[in-house]
Structure formats: structure tokens, C-alpha cells
Coordinates of C-alpha atoms in Angstrom, one line a residue:
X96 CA 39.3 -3.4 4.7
X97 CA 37.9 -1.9 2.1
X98 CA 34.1 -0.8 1.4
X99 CA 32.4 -1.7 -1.8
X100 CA 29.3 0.7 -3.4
X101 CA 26.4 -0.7 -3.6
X102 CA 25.4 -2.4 -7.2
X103 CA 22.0 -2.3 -7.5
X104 CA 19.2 -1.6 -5.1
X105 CA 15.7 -3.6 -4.6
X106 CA 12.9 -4.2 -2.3
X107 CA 10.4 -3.1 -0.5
X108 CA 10.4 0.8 -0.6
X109 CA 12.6 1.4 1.9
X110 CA 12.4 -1.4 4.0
X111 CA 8.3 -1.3 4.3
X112 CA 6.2 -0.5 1.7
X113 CA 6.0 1.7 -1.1
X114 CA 3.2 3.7 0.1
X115 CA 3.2 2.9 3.7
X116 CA 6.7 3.7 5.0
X117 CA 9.6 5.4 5.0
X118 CA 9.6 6.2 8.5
X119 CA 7.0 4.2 10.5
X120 CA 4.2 4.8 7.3
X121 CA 5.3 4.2 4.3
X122 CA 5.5 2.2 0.8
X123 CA 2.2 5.3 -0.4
X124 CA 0.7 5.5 -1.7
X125 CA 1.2 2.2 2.3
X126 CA 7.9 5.0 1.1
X127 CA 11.1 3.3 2.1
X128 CA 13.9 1.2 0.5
X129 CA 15.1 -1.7 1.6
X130 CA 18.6 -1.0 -0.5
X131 CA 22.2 -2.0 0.5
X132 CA 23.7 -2.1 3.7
X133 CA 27.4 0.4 3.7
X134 CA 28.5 -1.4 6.3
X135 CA 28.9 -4.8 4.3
X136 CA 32.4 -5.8 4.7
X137 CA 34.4 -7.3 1.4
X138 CA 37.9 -7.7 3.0
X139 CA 39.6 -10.1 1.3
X140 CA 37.6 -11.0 -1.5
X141 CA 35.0 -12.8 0.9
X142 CA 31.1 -12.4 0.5
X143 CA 29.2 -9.0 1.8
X144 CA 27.5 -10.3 5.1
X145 CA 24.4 -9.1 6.2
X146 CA 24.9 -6.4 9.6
X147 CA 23.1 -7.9 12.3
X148 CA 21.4 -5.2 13.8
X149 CA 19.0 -5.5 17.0
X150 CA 15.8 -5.4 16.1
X151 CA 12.0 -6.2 17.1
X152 CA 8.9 -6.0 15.0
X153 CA 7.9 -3.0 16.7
X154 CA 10.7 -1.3 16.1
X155 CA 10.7 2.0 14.0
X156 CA 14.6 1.4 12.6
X157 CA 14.7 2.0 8.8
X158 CA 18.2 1.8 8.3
X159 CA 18.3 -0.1 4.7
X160 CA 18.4 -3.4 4.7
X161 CA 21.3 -5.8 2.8
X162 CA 20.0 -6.6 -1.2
X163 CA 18.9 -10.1 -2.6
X164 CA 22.3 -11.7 -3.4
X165 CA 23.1 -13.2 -7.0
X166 CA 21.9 -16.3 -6.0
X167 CA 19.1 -15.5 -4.8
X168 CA 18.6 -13.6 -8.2
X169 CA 19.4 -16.5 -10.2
X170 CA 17.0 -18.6 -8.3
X171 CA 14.1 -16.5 -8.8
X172 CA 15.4 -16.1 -12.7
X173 CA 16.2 -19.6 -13.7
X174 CA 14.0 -22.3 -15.4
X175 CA 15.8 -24.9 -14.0
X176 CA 14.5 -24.8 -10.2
X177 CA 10.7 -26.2 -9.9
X178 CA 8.3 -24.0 -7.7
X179 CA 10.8 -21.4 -7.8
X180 CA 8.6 -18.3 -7.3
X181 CA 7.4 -20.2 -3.9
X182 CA 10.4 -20.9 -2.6
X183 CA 11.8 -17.7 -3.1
X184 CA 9.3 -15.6 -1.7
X185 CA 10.2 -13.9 1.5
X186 CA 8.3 -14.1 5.0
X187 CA 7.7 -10.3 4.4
X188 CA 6.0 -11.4 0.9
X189 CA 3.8 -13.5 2.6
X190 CA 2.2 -10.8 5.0
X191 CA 2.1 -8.3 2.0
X192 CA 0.0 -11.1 0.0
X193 CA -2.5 -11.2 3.6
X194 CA -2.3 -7.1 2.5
X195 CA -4.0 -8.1 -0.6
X196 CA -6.3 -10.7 0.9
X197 CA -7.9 -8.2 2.9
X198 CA -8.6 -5.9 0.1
X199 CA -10.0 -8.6 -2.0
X200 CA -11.9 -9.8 1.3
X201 CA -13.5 -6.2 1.6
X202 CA -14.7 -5.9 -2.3
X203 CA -16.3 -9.2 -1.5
X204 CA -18.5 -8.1 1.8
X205 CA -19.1 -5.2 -0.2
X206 CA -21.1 -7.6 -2.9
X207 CA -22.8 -9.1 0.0
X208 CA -24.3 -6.1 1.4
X209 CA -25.2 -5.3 -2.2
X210 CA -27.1 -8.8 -2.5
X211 CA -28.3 -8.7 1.1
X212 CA -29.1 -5.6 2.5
X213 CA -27.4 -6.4 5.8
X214 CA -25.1 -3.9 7.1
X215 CA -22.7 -6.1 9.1
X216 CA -21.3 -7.1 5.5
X217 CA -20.1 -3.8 4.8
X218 CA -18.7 -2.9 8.3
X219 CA -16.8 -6.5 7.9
X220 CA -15.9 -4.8 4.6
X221 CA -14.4 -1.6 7.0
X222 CA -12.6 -3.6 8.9
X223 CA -10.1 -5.9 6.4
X224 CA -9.1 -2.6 5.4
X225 CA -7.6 -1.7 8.7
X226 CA -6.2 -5.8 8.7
X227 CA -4.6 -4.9 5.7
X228 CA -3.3 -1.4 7.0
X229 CA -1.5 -3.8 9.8
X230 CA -0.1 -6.4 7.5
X231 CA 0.9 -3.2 5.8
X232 CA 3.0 -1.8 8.4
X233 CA 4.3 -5.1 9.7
X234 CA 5.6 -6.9 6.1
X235 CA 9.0 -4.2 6.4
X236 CA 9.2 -5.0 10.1
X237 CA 9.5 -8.8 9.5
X238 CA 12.1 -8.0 6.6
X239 CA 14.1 -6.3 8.9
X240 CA 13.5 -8.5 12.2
X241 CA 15.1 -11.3 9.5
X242 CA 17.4 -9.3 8.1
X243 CA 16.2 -10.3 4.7
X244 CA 15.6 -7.8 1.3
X245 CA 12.7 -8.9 -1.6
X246 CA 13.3 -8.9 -5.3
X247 CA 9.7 -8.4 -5.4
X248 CA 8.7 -6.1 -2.3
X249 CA 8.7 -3.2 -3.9
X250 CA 5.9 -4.2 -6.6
X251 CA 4.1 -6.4 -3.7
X252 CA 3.6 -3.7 -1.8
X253 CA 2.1 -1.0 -4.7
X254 CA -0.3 -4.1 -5.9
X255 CA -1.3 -4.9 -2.7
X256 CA -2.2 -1.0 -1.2
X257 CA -3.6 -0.6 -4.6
X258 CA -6.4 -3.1 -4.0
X259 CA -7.1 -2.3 -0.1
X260 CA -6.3 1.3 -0.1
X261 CA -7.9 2.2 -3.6
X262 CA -10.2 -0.7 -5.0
X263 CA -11.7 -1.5 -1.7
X264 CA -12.4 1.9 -0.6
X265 CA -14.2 2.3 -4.0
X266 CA -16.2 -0.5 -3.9
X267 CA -18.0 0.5 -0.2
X268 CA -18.6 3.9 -1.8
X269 CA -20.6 2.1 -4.3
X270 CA -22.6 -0.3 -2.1
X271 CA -23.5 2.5 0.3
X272 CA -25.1 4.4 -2.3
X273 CA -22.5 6.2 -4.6
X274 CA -24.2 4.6 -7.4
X275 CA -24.9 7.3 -10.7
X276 CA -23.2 7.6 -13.5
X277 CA -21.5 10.3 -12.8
X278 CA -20.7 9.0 -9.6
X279 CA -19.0 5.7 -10.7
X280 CA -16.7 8.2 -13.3
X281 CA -15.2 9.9 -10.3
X282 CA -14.8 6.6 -8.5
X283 CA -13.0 5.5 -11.7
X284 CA -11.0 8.3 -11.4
X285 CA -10.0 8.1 -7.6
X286 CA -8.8 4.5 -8.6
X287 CA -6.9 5.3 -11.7
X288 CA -5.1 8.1 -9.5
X289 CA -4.1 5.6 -7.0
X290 CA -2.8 3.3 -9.8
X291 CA -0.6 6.2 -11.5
X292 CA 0.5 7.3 -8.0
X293 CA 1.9 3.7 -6.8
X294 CA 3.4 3.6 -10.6
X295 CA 5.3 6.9 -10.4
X296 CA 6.7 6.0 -7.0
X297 CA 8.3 2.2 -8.4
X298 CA 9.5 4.4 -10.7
X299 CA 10.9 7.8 -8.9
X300 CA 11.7 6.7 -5.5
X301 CA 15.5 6.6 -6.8
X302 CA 15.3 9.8 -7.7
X303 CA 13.6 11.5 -4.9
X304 CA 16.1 13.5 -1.7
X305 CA 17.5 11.5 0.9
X306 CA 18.2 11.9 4.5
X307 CA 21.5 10.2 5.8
X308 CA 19.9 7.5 5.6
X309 CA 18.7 6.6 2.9
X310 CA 15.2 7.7 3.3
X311 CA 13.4 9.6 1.1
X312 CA 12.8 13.5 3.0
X313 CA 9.1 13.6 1.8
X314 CA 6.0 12.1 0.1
X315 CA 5.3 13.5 -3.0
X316 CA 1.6 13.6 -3.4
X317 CA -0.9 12.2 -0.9
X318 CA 0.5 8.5 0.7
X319 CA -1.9 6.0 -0.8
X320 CA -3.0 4.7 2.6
X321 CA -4.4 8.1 3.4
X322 CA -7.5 6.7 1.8
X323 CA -7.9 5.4 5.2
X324 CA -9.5 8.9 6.1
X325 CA -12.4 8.0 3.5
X326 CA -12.9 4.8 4.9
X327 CA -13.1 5.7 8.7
X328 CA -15.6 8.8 7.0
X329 CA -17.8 5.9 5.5
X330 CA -17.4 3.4 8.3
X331 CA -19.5 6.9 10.7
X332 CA -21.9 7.0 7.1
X333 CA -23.1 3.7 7.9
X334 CA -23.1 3.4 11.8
X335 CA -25.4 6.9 11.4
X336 CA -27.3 5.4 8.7
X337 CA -26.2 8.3 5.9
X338 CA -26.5 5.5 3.5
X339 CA -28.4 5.5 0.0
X340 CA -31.1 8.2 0.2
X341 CA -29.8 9.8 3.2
X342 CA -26.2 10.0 2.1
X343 CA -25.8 14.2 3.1
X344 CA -26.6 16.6 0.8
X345 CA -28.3 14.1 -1.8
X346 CA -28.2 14.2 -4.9
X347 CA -28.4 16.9 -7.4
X348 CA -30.6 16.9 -10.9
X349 CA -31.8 13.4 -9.3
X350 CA -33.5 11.8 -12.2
X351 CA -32.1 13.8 -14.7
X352 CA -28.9 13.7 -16.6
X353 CA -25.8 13.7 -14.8
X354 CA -27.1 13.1 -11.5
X355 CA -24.8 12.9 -8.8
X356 CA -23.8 13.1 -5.1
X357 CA -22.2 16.0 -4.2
X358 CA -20.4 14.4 -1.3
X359 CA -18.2 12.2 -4.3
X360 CA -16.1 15.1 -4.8
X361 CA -14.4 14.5 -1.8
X362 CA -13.3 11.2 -3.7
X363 CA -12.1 13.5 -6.8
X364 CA -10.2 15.5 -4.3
X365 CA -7.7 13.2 -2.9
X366 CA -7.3 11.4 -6.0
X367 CA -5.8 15.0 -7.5
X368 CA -4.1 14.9 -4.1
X369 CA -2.5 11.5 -4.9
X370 CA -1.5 12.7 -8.3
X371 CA -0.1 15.9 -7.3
X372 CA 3.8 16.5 -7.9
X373 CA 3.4 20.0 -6.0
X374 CA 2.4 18.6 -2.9
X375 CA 5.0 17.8 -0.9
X376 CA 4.3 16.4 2.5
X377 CA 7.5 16.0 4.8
X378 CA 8.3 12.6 6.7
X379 CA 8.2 12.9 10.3

């Protein structure tokens, strides 16, 4: 018998998400890869089968799955198979795209409240950001419950988290009252964090220590589903009522220039904390 290396490696970060897991959290920022499996046997010329492991959607296993095969590549490359990006998404695929439902979902409550007033818009808007924290953590378990890698997981996943974990969480900032100029710059930039963050993981989780195996030792910079934090913080703002003019500690030079909340800076903060290459945070 003898054991082939592994040609290429794809998928959803690990086997979740690219911010969400590499243990039981991550694809973050929402950091494990759903590569080859070693054991694939190749005796006598025959095709690498997938291991058949025991699994269940709850488990915490991240053991790296088997890659798409080169017909599946082929399939998902060729002009000549109609509907081919349908058919060849994965069940895992699916649950990610509910990931980016929510998100969407959540910018859209926030417009309600914005149009209505009424806050049971914006704590609908809270709460499809948790849905889509589940269908975060669940898309890697179905991949490996089925045994079955993703030629796109990997970039489903940072699209996804980028909408529910950064968008979103923007957007109810805005429509509870984080509304200035200056305000909407430091949103801006809490977003365009999130973005380069997903971005430098497609791009570095290759390159990044491994355990035994396979999964990357640490996070590098703050996970993007950390914004989670801000949203529970927001979610107590508006069950307390801190919303618009009684957001704490106001607003300074209100009415003047470059009038801003002061509590926006906790925004600025984590987006340098997405950004951050110093910050290393281990993997439990």
C-alpha cells in the first residue's frame, strides 16, 4: 500500500469556516481546513476513497476532510453542464448561503426601525445575527457528517461572516443612533477591517502553524465573529433604552464640526483588533 501526498487543498477553512472554526469556532473572522484526508488509500492504482469516520453534527472532530475530486472540479469548471454551479453546490454551501440570509435579513430590520420607529425591528435585526452565528457553526459539521469538501467553502464562508458579523453589526449601530459624520467614518472603517481580515485569512491560512492535525495553533488578529460581543452590547442599548440621545456619554462638539459619539471608538478598537498581525490568540 502506498500513501500519496496530498495535491492541492480546498474548502471550508478547516472543515468550518474561515472565521468561525478551527476547533469548535472558526472560519474568523466565523479558521479550519477542510484539506486532504492521509489516510486515503491509492493501492493499486485505484481512486483515493473518502475515510468514513463516525460522526454527528454536534461533534467537535476537525480532522480534515477528503478534497473535491477532478470531477467534481471539472464539473464546477466546464461550460458544457447546464445549472452547473447548482448542482455542484454542497449541503454545507447551502447552510453558509442561510449565514448570509440572516445578515442581509438583519440590515433589512435595521431599515425598518429607521422608517418606523418601532424597536421590535431592530431586536429582530439582533437576533438573525445569532441565526447566522448557528448556520455558521453548523455548515463544517454537515461537511463532515457527509463526508464531503467545497471548492467554494472557503470564500462562502468569508462573504457570508462578512455580511452578518461586519455589515450587519454596522448597520444597527447606525439605526440606534451612531449617525454623525464622524461616526459613519469609523463604522466605515470597522467594516473595511473585517473585509481585509477575511481577505488575509483566504490568503494565509496555508501559511499559518499547524497542530498534528492540520489545524492552524492560533487566530491571528481578532476572529471576525467576535463582533458578536458588539451586538450582544447593542442588543442591552436597546432593551435599556441607550438609544439616540441617550446613547452613554453623548456626543461631543454636538452641533459642531466633527461631532461624534464617544462610545464609536469601541467600533475602531476591534477593527484594529481584526487587523492586528501581533495579536495572536491561541485555539483552545
Amino acid at each position: 500500500m502506498v500513501m500519496t501526498p496530498v495535491a492541492m487543498t480546498t474548502g471550508r477553512d478547516v472543515g468550518e469556516h474561515p472565521e468561525y472554526d478551527e476547533s469548535a469556532f472558526s472560519n474568523d473572522e466565523n479558521e479550519v481546513d477542510r484539506s486532504f484526508d492521509s489516510d486515503n488509500d491509492t493501492d493499486s492504482g485505484e481512486r483515493p476513497s473518502l475515510s468514513r469516520r463516525a460522526s454527528s453534527i454536534f461533534s467537535i472532530d476537525t480532522t480534515p476532510l477528503a478534497p473535491p475530486n477532478r470531477t467534481d472540479i471539472e464539473r464546477f469548471t466546464s461550460d458544457a453542464y447546464h445549472f452547473s454551479m447548482i448542482r455542484n453546490l454542497h449541503m454545507a454551501d447551502y447552510i453558509t448561503m442561510l449565514n448570509g440570509f440572516c445578515g442581509f435579513y438583519s440590515i433589512v430590520s435595521c431599515l425598518r426601525f429607521t422608517l418606523t420607529g418601532k424597536p421590535h425591528y431592530v431586536q429582530r435585526a439582533h437576533f438573525f445575527i445569532f441565526l447566522g452565528m448557528c448556520f455558521d457553526f453548523f455548515d463544517g459539521r454537515v461537511a463532515r457528517l457527509r463526508n464531503r469538501s467545497s471548492l467554494m467553502g472557503q470564500e462562502l464562508d468569508s462573504l457570508a461572516d462578512l455580511v452578518s458579523f461586519g455589515v450587519a453589526p454596522a448597520a444597527i449601530a447606525f439605526a440606534i443612533g451612531f449617525q454623525t459624520t464622524l461616526d459613519v467614518f469609523v463604522l466605515s472603517f470597522f467594516v473595511l477591517c473585517g473585509l481585509a481580515r477575511l481577505a488575509r485569512f483566504n490568503v494565509t491560512v496555508g501559511q499559518l502553524p499547524k497542530d498534528m492535525k492540520g489545524k492552524s495553533k492560533f487566530f491571528e488578529g481578532l476572529p471576525m465573529p467576535t463582533t458578536l460581543f458588539l451586538v450582544l452590547g447593542m442588543a442591552l442599548f436597546v432593551r435599556q433604552g441607550w438609544i439616540f440621545d441617550n446613547i452613554p456619554f453623548g456626543i461631543v462638539r454636538e452641533g459642531l464640526a466633527f461631532e461624534y459619539h464617544p462610545m464609536i471608538f469601541v467600533f475602531f478598537l476591534h477593527g484594529c483588533g481584526m487587523i492586528s498581525k501581533s495579536l495572536k490568540i491561541p485555539k483552545p
